[in-house]
Short mmCIF file of C-alpha atoms in Angstrom, two decimals:
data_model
loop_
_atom_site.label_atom_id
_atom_site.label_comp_id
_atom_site.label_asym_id
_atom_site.label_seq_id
_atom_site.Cartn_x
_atom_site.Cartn_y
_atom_site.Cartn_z
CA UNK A 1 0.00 0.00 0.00
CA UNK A 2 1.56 3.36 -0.84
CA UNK A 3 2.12 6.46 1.46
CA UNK A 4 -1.37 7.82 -0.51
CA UNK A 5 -3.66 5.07 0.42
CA UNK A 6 -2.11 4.74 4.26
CA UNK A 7 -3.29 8.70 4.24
CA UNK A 8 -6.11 7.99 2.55
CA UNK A 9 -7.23 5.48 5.18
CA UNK A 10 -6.49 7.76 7.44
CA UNK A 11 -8.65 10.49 6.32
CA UNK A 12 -11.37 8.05 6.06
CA UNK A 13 -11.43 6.90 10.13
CA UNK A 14 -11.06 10.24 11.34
CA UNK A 15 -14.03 11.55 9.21
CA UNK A 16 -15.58 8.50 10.22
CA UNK A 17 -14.85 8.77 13.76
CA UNK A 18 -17.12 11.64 14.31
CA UNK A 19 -20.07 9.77 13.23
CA UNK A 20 -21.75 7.65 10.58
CA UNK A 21 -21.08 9.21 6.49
CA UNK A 22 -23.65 9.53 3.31
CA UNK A 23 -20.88 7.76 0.23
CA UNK A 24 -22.02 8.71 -2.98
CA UNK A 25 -19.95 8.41 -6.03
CA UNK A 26 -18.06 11.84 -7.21
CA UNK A 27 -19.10 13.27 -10.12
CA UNK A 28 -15.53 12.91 -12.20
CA UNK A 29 -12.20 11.18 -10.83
CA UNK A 30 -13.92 7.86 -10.18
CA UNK A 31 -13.79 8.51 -6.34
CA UNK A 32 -16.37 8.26 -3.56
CA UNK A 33 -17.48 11.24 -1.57
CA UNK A 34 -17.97 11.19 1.71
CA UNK A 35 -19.79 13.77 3.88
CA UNK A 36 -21.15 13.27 7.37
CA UNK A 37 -23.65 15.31 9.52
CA UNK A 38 -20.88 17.73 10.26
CA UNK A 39 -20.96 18.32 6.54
CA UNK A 40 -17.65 17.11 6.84
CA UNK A 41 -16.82 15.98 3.13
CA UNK A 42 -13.66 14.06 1.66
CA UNK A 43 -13.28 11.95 -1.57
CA UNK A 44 -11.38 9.08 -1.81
CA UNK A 45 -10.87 5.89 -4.14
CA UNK A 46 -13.14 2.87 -3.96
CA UNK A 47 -10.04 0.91 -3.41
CA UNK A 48 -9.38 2.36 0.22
CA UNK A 49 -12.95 1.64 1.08
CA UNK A 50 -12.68 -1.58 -0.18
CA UNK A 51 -9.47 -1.95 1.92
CA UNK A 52 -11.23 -0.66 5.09
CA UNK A 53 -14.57 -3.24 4.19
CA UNK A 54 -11.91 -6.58 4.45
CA UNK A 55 -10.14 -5.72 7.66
CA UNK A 56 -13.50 -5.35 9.26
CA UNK A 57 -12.96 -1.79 10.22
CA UNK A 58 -16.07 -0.25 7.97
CA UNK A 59 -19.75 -1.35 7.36
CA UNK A 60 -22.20 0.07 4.57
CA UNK A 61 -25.70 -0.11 4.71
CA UNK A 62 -27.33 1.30 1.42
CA UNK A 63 -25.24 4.34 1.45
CA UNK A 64 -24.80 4.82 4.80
CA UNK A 65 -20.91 4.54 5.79
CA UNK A 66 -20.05 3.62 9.60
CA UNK A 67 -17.35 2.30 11.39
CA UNK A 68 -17.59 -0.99 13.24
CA UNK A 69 -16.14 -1.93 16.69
CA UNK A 70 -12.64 -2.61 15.40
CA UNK A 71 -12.60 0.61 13.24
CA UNK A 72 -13.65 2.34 16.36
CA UNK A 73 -10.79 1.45 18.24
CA UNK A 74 -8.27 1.64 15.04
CA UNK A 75 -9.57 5.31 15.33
CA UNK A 76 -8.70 6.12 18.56
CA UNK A 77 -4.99 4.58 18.24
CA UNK A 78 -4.61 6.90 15.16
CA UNK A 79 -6.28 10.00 17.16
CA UNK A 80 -3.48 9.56 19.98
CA UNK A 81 0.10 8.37 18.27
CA UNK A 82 1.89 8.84 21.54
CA UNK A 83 0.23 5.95 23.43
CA UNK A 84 -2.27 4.11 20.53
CA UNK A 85 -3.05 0.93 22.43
CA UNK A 86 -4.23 2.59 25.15
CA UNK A 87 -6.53 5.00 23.59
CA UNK A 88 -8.42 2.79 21.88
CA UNK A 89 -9.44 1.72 24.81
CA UNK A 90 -10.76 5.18 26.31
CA UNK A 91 -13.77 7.30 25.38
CA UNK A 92 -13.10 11.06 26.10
CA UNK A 93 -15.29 13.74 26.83
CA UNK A 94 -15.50 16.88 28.68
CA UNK A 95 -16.98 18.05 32.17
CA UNK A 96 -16.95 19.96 34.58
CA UNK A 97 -15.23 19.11 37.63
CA UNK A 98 -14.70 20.96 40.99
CA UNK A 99 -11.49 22.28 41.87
CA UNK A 100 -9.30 24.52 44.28
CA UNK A 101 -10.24 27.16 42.25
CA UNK A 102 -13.06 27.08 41.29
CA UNK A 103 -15.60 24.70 39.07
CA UNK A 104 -12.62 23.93 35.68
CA UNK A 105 -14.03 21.78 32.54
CA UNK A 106 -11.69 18.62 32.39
CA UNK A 107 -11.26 15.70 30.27
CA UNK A 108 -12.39 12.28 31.44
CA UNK A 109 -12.91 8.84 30.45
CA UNK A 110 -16.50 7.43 29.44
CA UNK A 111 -14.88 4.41 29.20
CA UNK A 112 -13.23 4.01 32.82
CA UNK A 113 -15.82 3.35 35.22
CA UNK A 114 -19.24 1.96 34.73
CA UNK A 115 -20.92 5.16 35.84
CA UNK A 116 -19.52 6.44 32.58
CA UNK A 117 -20.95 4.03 30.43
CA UNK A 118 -24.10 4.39 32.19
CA UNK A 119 -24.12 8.27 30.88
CA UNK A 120 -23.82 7.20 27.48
CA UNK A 121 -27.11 4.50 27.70
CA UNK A 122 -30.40 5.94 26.63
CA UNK A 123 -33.95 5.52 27.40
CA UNK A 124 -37.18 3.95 25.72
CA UNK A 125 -37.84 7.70 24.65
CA UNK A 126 -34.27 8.44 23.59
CA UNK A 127 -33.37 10.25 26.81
CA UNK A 128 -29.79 9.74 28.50
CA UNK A 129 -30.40 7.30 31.82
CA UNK A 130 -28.44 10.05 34.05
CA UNK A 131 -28.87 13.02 33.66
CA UNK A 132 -25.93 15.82 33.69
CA UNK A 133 -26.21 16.52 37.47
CA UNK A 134 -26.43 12.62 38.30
CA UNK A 135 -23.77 11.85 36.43
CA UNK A 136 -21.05 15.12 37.60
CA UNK A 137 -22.25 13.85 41.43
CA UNK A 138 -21.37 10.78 41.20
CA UNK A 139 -18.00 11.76 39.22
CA UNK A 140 -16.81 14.31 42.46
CA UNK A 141 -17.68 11.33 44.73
CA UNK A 142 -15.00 9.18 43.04
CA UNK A 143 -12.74 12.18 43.13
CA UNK A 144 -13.16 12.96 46.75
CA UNK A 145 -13.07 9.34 47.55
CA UNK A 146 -9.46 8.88 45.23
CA UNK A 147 -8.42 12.28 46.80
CA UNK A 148 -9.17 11.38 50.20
CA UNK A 149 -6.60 7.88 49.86
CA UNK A 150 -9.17 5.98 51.21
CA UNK A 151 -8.04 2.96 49.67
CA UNK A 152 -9.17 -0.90 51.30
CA UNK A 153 -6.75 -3.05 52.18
CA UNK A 154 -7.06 -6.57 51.66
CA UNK A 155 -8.21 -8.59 54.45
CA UNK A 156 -7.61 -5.59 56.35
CA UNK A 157 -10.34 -2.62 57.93
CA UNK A 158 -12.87 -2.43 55.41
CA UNK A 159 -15.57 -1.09 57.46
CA UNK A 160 -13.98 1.58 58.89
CA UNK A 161 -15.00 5.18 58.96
CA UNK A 162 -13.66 6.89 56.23
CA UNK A 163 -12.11 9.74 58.01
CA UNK A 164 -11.83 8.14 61.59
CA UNK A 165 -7.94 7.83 60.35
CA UNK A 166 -7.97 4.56 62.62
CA UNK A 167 -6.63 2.41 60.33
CA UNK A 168 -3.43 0.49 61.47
CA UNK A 169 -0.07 1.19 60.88
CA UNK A 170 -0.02 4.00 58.85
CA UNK A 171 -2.64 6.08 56.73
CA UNK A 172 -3.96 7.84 59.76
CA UNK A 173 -5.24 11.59 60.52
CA UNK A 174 -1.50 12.45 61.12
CA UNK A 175 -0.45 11.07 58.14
CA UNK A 176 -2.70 13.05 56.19
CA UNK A 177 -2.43 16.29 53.94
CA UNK A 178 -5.12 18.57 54.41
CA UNK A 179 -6.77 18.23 51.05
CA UNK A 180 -6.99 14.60 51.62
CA UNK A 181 -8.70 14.65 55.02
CA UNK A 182 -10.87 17.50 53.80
CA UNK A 183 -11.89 14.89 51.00
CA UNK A 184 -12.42 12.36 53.78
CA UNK A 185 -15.29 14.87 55.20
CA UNK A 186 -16.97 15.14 52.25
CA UNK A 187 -16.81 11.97 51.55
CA UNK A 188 -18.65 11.14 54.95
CA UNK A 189 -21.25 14.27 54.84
CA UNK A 190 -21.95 12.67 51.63
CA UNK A 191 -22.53 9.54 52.55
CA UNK A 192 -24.57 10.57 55.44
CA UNK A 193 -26.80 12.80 53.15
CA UNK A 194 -27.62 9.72 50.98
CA UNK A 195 -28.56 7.27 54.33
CA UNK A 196 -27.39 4.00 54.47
CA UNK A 197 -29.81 2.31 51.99
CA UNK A 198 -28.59 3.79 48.84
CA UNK A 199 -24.94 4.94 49.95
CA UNK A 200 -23.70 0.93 49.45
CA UNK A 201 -24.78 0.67 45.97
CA UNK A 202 -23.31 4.13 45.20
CA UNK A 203 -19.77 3.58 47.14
CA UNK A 204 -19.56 0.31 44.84
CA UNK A 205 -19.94 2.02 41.26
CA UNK A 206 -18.72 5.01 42.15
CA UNK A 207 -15.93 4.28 43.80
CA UNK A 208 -15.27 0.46 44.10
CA UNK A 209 -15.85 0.43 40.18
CA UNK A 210 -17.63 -2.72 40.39
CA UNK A 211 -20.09 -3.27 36.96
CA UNK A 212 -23.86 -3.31 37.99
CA UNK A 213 -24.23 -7.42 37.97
CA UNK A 214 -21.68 -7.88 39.88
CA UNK A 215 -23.51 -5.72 42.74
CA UNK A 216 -26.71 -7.48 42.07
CA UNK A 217 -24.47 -10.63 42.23
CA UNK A 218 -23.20 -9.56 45.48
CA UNK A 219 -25.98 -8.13 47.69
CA UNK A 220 -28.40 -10.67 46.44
CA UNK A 221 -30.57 -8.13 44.60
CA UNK A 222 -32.97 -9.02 41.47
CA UNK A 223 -31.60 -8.48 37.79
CA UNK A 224 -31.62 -4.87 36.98
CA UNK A 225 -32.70 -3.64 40.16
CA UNK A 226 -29.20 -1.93 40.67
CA UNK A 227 -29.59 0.67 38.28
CA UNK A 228 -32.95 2.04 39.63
CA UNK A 229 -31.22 1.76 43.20
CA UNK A 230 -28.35 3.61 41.46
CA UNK A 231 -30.15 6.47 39.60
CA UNK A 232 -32.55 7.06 43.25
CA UNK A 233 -29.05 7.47 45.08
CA UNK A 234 -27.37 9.95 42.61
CA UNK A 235 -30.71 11.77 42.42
CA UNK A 236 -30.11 12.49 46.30
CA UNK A 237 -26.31 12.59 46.08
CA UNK A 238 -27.09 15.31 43.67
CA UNK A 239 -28.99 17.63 45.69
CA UNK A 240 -26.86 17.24 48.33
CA UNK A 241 -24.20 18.50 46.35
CA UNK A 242 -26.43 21.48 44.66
CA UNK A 243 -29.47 21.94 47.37
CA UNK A 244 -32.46 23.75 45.56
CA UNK A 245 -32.57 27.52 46.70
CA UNK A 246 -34.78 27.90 50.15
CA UNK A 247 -38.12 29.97 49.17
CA UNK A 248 -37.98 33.28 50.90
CA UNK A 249 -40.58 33.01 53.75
CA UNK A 250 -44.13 34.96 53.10
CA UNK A 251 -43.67 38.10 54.44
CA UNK A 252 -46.35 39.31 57.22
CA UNK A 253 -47.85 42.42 57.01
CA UNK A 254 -50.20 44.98 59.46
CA UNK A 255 -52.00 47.71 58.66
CA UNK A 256 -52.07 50.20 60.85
CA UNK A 257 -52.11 54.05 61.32
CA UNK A 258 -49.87 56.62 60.77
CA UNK A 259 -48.48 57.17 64.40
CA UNK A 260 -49.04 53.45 64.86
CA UNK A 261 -45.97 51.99 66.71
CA UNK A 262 -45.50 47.94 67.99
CA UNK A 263 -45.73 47.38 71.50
CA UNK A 264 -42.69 45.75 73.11
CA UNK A 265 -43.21 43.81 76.90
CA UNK A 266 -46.88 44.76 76.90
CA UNK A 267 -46.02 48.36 76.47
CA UNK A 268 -46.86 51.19 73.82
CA UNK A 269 -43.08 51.88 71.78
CA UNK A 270 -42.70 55.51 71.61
#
């Protein structure tokens, strides 16, 4: 394959990246023309689609041009040429996270926890399972909880409080920098605001990681019953997080008259 064709494959995966492409034929050259929703356009030879169709990286359906799983992940390894294998592996998008100063938009993985893949699943009516605020709560959970270093041991004090700082030899109160132990508090004030009946389910995905089945697995609960219990708990974890405004109090009003004054102790105010 020449230098023209690798390029031309190229072309065609990061076009393709961004999203499914109408391929019609071009009107002289004997090439096809791409263009996808981003009116995005490129033309390139049959051949190099043809190419891309045997290594299982492309799919067409009537004109429609997509990439498959494998083309997917050959796209991100050409999107990052500093560390391929692992990018194909990651799904990258932007949010806003909270930091020392201030509220700072910040790349993260879809791909690295299951809360993130949750984000991307959509409903019956085509809306996202979590919504933005579920999804950025249960995100600075993980963060306080990595931030804090409140890391398990095995066969060690799992059940300890997170910010007692009683766990043995090592890793205690002392031991800890200030933005770690503040972590610890939010960690608990968060927990407490959730109550102990949805807190377990989010400290596993949120923090622990652990894939929804698994959970179910573990605590004995009925198929698919962890992602109601999951949404209900970053619905709360939310609002802790961003508490609705309080309504100002009804004011109370008197009428009186002019040289009308309260009385104080049972006694006319002058």
């Amino acid at each position: 394959m020449s230098i023209d064709d690798e390029k031309a494959l190229k072309r065609v995966l990061a076009l393709l990246a961004k999203g499914a492409a109408e391929c019609e034929p071009a009107a002289t050259g004997g090439k096809m023309v791409l263009e996808n929703d981003r009116s995005d356009r490129i033309a390139v030879g049959a051949d190099v689609l043809a190419v891309l169709s045997r290594q299982g990286l492309v799919v067409c359906a009537g004109r429609t041009l997509r990439l498959t799983p494998d083309g997917q992940a050959a796209a991100r390894r050409q999107e990052s040429p500093t560390d391929p294998f692992q990018s194909q592996h990651r799904d990258l998008d932007t949010a806003m996270v909270d930091t020392a100063t201030g509220r700072q938009a910040a790349l993260i993985n879809l791909s690295e926890s299951p809360l993130g893949q949750l984000a991307r699943r959509k409903s019956k009516a085509g809306q996202p399972f979590l919504n933005n605020s579920e999804f950025v709560a249960g995100e600075r959970l993980r963060s306080d909880y990595t931030r804090g270093q409140i890391m398990p041991r095995m066969g060690a004090n799992w059940v300890a409080s997170v910010s007692c700082g009683k766990r043995s030899a090592g890793g205690g109160v002392a031991e800890l920098t200030d933005a770690a132990l503040a972590a610890r508090q939010r960690v608990d004030r968060a927990i407490d605001a959730v109550g102990p009946e949805l807190s377990g389910v989010l400290i596993d995905v949120c923090c622990f990681l652990k894939g929804l089945e698994r959970v179910e697995t573990e605590r004995g609960w009925p198929v698919r019953s962890a992602k109601v219990m999951l949404k209900s708990a970053l619905g709360v974890l939310a609002r802790h997080y961003n508490p609705p405004p309080a309504s100002a109090g009804r004011k109370v009003l008197h009428w009186g008259a002019e040289d009308y004054r309260p009385r104080m102790s049972g006694t006319q105010a002058t």
